[in-house]
PDB file of C-alpha atoms (C1' of nucleotides) in Angstrom:
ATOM      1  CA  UNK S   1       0.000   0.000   0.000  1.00 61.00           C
ATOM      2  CA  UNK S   2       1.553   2.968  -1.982  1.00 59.00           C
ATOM      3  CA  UNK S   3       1.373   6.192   0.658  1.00 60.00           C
ATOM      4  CA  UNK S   4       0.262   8.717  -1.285  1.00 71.00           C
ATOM      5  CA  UNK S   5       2.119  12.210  -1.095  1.00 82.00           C
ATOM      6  CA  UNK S   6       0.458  15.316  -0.010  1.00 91.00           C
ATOM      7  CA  UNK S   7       0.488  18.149  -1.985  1.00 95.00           C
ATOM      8  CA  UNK S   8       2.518  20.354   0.321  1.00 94.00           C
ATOM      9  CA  UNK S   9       2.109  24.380   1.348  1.00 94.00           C
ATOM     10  CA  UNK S  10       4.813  25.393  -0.564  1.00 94.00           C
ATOM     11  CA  UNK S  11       4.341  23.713  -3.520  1.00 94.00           C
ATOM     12  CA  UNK S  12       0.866  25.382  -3.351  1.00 95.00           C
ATOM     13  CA  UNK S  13       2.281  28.826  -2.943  1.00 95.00           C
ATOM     14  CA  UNK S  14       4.453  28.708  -5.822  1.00 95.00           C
ATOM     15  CA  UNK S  15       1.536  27.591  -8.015  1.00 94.00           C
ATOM     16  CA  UNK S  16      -0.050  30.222  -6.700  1.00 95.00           C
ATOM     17  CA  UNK S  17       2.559  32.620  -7.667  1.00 95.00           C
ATOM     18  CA  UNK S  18       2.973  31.172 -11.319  1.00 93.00           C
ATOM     19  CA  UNK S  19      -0.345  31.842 -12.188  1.00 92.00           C
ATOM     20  CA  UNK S  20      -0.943  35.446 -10.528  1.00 92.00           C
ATOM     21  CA  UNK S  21       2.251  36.779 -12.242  1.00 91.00           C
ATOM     22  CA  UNK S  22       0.391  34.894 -15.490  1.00 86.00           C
ATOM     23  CA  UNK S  23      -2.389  37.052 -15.397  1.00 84.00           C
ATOM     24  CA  UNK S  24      -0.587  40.004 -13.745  1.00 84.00           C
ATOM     25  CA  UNK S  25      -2.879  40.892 -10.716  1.00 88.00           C
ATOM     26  CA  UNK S  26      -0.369  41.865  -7.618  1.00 91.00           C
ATOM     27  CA  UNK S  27      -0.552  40.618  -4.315  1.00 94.00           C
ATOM     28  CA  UNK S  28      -2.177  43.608  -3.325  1.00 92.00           C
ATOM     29  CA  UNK S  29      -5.028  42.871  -5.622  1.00 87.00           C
ATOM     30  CA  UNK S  30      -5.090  39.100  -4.524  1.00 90.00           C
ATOM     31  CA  UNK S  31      -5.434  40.236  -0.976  1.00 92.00           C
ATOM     32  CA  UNK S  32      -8.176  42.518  -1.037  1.00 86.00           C
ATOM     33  CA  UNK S  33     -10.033  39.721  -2.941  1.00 84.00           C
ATOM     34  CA  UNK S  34      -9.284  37.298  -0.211  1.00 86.00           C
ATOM     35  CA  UNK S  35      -9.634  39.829   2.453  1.00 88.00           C
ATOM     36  CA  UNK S  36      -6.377  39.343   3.999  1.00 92.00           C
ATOM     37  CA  UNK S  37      -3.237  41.456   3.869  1.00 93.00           C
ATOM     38  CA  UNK S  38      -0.865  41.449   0.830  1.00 95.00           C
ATOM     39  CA  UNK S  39       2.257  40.391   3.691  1.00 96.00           C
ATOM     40  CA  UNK S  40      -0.242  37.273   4.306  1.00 95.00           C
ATOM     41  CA  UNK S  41      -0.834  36.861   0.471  1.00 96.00           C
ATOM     42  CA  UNK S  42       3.016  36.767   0.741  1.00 96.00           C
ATOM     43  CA  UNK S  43       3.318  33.786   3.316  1.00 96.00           C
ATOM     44  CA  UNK S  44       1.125  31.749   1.722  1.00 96.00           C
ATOM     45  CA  UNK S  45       3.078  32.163  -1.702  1.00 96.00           C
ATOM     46  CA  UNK S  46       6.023  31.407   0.407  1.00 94.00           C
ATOM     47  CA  UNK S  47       4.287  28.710   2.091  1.00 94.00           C
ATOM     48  CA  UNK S  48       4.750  30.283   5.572  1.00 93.00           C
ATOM     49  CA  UNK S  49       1.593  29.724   6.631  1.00 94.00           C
ATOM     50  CA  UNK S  50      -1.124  27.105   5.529  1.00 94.00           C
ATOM     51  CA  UNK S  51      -3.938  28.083   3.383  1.00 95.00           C
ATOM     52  CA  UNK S  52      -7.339  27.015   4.699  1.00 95.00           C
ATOM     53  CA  UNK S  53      -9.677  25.172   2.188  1.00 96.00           C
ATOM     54  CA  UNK S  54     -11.763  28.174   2.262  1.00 95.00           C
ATOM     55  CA  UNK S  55      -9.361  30.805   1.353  1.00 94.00           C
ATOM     56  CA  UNK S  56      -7.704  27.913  -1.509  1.00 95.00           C
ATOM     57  CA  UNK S  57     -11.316  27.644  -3.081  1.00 94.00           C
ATOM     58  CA  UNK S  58     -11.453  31.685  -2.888  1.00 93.00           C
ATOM     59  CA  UNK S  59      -7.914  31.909  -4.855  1.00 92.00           C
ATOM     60  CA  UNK S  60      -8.611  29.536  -7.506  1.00 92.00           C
ATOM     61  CA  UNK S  61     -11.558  31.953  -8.281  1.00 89.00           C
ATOM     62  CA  UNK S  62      -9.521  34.581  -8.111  1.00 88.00           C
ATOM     63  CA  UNK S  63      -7.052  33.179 -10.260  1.00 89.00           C
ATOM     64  CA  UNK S  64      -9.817  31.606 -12.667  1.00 86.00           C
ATOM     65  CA  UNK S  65      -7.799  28.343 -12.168  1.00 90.00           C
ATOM     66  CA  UNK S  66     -10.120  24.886 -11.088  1.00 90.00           C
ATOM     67  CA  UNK S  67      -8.926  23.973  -7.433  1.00 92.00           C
ATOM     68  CA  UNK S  68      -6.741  20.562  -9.330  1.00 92.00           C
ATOM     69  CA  UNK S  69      -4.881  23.607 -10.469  1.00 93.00           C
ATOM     70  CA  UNK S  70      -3.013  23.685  -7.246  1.00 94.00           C
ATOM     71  CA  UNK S  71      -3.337  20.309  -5.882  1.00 92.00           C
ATOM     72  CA  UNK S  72      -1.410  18.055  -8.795  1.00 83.00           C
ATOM     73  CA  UNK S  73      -0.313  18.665 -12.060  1.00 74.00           C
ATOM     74  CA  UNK S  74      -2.065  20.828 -14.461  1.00 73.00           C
ATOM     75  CA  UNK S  75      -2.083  21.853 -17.485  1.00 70.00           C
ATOM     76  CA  UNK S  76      -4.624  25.197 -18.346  1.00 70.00           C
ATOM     77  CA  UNK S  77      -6.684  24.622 -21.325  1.00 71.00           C
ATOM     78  CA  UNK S  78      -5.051  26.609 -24.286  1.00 61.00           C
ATOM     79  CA  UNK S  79      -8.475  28.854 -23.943  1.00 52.00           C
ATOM     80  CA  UNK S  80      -6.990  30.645 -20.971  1.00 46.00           C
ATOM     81  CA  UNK S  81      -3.549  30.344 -21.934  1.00 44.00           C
ATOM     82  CA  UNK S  82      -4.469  33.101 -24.666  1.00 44.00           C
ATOM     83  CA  UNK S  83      -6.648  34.703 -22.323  1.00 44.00           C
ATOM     84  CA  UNK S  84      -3.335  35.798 -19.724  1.00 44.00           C
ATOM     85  CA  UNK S  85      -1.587  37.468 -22.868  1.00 45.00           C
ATOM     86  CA  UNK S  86      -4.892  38.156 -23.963  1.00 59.00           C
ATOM     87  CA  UNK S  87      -4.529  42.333 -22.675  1.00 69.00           C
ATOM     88  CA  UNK S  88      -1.300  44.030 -24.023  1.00 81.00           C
ATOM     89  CA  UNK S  89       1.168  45.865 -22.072  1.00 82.00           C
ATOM     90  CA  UNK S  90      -0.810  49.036 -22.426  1.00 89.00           C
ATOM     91  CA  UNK S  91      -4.010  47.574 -21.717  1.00 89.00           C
ATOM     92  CA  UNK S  92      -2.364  46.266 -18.810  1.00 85.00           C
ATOM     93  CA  UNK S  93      -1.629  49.695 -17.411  1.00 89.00           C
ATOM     94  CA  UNK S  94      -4.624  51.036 -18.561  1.00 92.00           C
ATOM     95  CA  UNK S  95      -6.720  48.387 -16.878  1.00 89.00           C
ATOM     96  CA  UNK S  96      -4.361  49.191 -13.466  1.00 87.00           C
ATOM     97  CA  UNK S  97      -5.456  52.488 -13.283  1.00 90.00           C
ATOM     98  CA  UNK S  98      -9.085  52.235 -14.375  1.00 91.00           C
ATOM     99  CA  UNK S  99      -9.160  49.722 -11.548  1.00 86.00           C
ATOM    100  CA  UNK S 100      -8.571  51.966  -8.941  1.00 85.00           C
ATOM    101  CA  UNK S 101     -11.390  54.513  -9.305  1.00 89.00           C
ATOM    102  CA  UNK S 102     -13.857  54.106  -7.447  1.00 84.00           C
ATOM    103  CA  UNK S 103     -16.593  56.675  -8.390  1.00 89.00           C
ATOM    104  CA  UNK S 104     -18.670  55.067 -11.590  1.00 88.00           C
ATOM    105  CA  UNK S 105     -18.680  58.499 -13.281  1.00 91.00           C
ATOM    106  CA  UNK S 106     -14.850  59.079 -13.229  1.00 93.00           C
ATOM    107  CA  UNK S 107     -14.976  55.573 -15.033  1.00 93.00           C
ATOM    108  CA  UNK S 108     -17.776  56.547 -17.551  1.00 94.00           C
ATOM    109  CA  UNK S 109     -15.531  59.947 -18.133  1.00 95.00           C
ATOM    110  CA  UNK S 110     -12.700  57.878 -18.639  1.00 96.00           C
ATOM    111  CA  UNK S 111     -14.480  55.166 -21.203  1.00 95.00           C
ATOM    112  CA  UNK S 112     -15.822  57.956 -22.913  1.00 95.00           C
ATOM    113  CA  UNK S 113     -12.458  59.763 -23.716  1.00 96.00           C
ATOM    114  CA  UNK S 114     -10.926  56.327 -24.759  1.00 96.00           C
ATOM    115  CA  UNK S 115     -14.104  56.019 -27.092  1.00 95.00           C
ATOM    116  CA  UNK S 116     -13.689  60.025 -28.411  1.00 94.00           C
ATOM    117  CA  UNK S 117     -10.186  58.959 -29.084  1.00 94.00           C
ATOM    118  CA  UNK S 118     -10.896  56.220 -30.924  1.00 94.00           C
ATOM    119  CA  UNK S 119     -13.132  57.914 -33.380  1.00 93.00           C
ATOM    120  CA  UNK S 120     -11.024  60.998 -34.435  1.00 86.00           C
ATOM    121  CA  UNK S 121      -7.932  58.362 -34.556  1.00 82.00           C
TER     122      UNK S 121
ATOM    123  CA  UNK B   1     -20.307  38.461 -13.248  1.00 48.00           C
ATOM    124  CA  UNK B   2     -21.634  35.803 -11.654  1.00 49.00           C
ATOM    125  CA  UNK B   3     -19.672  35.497  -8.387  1.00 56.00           C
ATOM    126  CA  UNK B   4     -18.485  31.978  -7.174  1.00 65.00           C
ATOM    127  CA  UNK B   5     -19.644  30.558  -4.347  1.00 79.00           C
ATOM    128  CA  UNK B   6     -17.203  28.860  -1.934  1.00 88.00           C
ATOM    129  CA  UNK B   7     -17.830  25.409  -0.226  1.00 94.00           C
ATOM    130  CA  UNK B   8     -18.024  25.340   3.310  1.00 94.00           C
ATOM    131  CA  UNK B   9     -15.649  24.050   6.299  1.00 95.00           C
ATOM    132  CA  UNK B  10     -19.649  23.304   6.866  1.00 95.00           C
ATOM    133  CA  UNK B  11     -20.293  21.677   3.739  1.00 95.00           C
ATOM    134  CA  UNK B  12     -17.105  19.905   3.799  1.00 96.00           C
ATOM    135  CA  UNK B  13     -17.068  18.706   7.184  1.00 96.00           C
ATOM    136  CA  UNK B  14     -20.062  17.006   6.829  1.00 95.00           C
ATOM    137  CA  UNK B  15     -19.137  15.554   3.438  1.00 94.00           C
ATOM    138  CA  UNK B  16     -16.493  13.699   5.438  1.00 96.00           C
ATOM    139  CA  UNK B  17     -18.520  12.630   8.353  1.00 95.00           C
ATOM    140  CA  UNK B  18     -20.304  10.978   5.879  1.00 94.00           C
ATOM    141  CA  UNK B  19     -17.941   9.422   4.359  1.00 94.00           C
ATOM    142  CA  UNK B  20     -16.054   7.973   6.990  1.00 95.00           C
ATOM    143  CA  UNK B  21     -19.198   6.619   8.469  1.00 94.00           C
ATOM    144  CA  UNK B  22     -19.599   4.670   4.774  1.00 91.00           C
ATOM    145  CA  UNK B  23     -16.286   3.402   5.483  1.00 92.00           C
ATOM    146  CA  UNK B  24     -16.884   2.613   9.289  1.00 92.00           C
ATOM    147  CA  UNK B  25     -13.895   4.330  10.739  1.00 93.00           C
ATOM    148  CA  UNK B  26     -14.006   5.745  13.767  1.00 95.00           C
ATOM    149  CA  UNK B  27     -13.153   9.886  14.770  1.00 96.00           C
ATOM    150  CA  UNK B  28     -10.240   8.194  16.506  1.00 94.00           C
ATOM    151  CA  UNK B  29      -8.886   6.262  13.526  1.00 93.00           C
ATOM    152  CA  UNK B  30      -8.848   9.126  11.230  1.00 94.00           C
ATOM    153  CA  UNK B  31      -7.734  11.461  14.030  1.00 95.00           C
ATOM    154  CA  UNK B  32      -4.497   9.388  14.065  1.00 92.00           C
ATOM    155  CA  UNK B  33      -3.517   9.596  10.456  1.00 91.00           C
ATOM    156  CA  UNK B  34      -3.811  13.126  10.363  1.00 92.00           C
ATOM    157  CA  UNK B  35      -2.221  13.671  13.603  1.00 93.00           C
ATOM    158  CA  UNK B  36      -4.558  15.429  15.500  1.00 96.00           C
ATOM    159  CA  UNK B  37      -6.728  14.312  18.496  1.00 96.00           C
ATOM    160  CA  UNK B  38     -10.364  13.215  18.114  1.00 96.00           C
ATOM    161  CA  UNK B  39     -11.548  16.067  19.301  1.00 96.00           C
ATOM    162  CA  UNK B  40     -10.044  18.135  16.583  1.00 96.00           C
ATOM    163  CA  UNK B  41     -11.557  15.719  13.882  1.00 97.00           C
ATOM    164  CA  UNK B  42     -14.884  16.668  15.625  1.00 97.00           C
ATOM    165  CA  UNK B  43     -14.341  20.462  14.657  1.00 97.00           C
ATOM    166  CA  UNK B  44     -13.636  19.387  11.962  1.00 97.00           C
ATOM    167  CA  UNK B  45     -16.676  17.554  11.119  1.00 97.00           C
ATOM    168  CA  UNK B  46     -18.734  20.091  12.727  1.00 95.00           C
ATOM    169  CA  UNK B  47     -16.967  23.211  10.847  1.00 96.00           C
ATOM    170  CA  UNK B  48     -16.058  24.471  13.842  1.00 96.00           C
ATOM    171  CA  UNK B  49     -12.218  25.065  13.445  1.00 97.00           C
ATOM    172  CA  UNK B  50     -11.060  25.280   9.015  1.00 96.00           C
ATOM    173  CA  UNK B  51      -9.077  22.502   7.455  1.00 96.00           C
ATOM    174  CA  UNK B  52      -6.072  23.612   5.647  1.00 96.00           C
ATOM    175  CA  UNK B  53      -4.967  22.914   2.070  1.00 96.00           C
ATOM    176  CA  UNK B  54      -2.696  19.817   3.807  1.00 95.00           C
ATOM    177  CA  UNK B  55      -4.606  18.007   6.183  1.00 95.00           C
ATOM    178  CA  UNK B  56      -7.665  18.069   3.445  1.00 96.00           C
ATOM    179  CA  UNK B  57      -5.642  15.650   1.016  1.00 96.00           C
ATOM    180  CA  UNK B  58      -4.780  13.514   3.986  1.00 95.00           C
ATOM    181  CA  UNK B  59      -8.261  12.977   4.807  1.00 95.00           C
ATOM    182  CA  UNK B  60      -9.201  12.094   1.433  1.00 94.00           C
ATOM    183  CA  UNK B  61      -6.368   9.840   0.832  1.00 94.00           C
ATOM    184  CA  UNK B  62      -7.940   8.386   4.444  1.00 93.00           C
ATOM    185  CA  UNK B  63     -10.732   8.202   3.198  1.00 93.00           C
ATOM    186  CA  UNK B  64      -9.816   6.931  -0.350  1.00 92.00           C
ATOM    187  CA  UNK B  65     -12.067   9.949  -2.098  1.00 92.00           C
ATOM    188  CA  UNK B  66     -10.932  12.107  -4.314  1.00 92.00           C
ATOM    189  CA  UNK B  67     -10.456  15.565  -3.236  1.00 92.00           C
ATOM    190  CA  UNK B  68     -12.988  16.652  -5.374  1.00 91.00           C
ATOM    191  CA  UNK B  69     -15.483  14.958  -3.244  1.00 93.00           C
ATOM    192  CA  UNK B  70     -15.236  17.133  -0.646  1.00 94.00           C
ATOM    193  CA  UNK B  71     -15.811  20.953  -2.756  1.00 91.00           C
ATOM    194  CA  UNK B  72     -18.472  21.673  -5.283  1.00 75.00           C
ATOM    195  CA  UNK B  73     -17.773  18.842  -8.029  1.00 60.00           C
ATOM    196  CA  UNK B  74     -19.680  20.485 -10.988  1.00 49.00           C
ATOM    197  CA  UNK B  75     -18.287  23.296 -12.300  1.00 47.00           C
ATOM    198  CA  UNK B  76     -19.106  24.517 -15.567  1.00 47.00           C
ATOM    199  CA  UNK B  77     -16.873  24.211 -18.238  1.00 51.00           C
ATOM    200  CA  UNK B  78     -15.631  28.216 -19.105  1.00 49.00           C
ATOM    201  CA  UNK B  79     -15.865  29.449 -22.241  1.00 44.00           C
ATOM    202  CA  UNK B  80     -14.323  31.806 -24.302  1.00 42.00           C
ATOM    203  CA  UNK B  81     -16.946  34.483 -23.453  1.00 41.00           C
ATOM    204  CA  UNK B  82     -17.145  34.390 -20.102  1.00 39.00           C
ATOM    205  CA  UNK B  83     -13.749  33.760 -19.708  1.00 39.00           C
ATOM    206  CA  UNK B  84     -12.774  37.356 -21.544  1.00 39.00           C
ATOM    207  CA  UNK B  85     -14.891  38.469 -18.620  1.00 40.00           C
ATOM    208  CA  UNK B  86     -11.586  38.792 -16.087  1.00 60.00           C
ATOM    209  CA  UNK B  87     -12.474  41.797 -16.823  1.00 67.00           C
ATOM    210  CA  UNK B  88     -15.790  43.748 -15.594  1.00 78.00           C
ATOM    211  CA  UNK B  89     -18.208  45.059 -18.360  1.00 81.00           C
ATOM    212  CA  UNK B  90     -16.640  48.712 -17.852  1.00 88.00           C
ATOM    213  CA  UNK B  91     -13.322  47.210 -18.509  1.00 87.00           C
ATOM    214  CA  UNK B  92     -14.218  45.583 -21.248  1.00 86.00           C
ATOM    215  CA  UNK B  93     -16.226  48.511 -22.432  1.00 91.00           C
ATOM    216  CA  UNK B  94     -13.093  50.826 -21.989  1.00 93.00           C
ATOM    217  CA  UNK B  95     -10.645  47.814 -23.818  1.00 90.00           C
ATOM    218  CA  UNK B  96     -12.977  47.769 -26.961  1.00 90.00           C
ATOM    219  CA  UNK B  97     -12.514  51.663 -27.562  1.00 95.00           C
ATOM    220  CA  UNK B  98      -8.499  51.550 -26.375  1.00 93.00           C
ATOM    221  CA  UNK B  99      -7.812  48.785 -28.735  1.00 92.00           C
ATOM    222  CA  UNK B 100      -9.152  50.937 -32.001  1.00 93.00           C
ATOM    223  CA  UNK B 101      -6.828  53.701 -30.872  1.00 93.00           C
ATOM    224  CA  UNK B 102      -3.896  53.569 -33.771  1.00 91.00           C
ATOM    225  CA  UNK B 103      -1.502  56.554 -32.478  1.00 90.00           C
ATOM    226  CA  UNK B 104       0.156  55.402 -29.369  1.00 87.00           C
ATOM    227  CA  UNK B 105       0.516  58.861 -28.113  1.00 90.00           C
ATOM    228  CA  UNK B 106      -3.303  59.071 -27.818  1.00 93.00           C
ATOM    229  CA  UNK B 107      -3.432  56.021 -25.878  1.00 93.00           C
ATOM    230  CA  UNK B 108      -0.762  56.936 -23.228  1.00 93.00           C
ATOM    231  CA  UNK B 109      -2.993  60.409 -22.933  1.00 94.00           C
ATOM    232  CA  UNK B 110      -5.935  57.651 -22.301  1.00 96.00           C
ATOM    233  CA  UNK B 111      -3.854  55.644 -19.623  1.00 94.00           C
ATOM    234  CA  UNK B 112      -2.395  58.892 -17.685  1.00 93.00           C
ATOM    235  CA  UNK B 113      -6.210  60.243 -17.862  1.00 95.00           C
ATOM    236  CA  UNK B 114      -6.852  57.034 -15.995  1.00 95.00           C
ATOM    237  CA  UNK B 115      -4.196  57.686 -13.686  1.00 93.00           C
ATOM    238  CA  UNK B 116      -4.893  60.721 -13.004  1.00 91.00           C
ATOM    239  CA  UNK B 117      -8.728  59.774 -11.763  1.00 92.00           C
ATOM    240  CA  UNK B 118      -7.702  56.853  -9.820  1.00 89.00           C
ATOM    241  CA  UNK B 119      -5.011  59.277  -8.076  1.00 85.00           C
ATOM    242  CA  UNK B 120      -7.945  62.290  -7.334  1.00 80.00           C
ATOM    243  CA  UNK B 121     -10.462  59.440  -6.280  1.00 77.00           C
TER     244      UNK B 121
ATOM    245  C1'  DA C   1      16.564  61.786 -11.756  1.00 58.35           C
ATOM    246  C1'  DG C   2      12.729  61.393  -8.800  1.00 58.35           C
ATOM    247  C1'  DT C   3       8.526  58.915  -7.596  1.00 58.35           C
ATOM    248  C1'  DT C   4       5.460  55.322  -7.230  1.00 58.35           C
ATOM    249  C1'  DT C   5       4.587  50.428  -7.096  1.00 58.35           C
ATOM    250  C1'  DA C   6       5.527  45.740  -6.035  1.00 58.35           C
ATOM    251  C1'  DT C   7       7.769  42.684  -3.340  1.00 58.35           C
ATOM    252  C1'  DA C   8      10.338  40.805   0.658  1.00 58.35           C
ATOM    253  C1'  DC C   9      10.940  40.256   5.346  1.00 58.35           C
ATOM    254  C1'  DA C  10      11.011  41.112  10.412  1.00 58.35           C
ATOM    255  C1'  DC C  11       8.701  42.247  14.682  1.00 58.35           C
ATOM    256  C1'  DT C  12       4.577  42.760  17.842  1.00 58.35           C
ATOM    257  C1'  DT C  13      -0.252  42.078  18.836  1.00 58.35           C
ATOM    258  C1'  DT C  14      -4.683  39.860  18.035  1.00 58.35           C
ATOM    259  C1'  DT C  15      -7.363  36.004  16.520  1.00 58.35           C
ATOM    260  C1'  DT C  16      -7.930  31.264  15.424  1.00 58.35           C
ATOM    261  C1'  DT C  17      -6.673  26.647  15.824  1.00 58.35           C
ATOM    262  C1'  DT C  18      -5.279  22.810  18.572  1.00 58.35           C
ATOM    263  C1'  DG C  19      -4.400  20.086  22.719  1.00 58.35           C
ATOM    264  C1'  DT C  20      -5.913  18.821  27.080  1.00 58.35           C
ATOM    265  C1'  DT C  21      -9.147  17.536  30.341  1.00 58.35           C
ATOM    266  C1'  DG C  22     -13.532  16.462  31.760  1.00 58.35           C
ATOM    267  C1'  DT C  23     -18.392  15.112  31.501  1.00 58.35           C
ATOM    268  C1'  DA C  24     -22.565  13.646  29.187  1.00 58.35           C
ATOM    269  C1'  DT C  25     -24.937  11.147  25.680  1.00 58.35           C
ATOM    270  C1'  DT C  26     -25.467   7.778  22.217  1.00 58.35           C
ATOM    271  C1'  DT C  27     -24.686   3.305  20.055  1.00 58.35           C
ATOM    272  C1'  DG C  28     -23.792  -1.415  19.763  1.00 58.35           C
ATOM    273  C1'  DT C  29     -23.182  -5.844  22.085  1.00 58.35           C
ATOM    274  C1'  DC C  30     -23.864  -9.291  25.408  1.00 58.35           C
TER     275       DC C  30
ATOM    276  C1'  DG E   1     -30.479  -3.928  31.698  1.00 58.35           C
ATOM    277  C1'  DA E   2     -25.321  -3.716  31.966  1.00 58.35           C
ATOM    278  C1'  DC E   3     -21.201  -2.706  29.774  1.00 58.35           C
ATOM    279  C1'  DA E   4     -17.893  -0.796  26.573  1.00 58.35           C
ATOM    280  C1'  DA E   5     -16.929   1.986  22.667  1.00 58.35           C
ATOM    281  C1'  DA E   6     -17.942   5.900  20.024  1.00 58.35           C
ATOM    282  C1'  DT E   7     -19.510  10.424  19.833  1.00 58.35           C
ATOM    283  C1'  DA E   8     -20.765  15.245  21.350  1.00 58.35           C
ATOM    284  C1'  DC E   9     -19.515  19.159  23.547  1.00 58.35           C
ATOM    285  C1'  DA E  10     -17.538  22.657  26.765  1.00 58.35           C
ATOM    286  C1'  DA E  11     -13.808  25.178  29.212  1.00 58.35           C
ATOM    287  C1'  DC E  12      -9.098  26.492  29.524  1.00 58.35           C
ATOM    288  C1'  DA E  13      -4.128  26.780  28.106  1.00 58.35           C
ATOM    289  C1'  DA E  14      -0.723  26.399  24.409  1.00 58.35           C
ATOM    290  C1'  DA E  15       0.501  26.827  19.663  1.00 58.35           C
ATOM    291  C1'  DA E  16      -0.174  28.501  15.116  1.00 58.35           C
ATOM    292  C1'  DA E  17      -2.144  31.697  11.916  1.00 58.35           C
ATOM    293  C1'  DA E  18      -3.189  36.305  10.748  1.00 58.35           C
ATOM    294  C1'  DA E  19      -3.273  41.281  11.264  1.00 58.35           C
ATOM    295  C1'  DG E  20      -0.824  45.370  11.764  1.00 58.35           C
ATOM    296  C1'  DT E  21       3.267  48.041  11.365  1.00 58.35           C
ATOM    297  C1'  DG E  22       7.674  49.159   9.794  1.00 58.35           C
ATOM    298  C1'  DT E  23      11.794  49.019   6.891  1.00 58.35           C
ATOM    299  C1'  DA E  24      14.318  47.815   2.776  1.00 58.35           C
ATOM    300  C1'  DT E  25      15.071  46.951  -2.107  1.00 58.35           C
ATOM    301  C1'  DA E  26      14.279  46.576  -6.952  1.00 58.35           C
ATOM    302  C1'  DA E  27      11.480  47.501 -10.805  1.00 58.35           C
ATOM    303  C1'  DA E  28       8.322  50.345 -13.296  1.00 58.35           C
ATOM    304  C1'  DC E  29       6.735  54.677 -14.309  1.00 58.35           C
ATOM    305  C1'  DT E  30       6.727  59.964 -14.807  1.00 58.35           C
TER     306       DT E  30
END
DNA sequence: AGTTTATACACTTTTTTTGTTGTATTTGTC
DNA sequence: GACAAATACAACAAAAAAAGTGTATAAACT
């Protein structure tokens, strides 16, 4: 009778590193969506500290990754493979800031520059 | 965006209740491959106290279930559509008139516009 | 060149988990 | 019914996880 191996903390973490850097969303962002400090995002990427199997299920959501993502070897479906390089550099940064205002109407403002831009392009 | 709901320490506790009972093992028994003291496999089964991402495998691999048994099995199958949806409807909205923006100067006057409203929000 | 952002890590305090102990209740067996 | 094993649950102390705070460094951005 084989034991089989657990799937440790750390090995975890790093998966959980891989695929936030894949679809470039800081720890900072990660956190608030967890509701835990980016430091704590940090230990369990390390794997300080052991994720719960609450917090794991919240990540994978997060990270739009199925829980097996983290648990044994995985390979994403090509769909989302495209989807991490899906935004460009500049939509990256774009995105970043649009992210971070709050008030709808500064957003609407914004959209509607990008779309007057557009059309005199 | 639909948001994802999370399983349980509950939910899962009970799932394994359940399924050690099938199995006819005692708290005890599986307290002892995990490590822990009866008591703790109690909270466990009750949701009191949260499993972590560790002790979860070696409860299913005690329990010879797949770890899938104890989280939501079904979850629909993403699709190219939804899965563009990383990104909220304003994002998307915003993306749609970036992306038909030729002259790269007028974009980075888009993404320091954004900027500048996320810094004044 | 100066500034912001992201990350790393250490230290202290608060919260949660776990062990320990004890008692009560249920379940199965004779 | 009597007995033993399994389960439930509660209270307290110890250990681990997490928050909060601070500092440092490198990379990205202006």
């Amino acid at each position: 009778m084989q034991k089989k191996k657990v799937t440790t903390s750390k090995d975890i973490g790093e998966r959980i590193k891989e695929r936030r850097k894949e679809l470039k969303i800081s720890q900072e962002e990660l956190a608030e969506i967890l509701g835990v400090t980016y430091q704590q995002v940090q230990r369990y990427e390390n794997g300080t500290n052991k994720l719960n199997v609450e917090n794991i299920q919240r990540i994978a959501n997060a990270l739009s990754a199925p829980l097996s993502y983290f648990f044994e070897v995985y390979k994403m479906p090509v769909i989302a493979e495209e989807q991490a390089h899906y935004a460009t550099p500049a939509e990256n940064k774009l995105l970043r800031h649009f992210r971070k205002i709050r008030n709808s109407n500064s957003q609407n403002i914004v959209i509607q520059i990008a779309r007057l831009a557009a059309k005199s392009d």
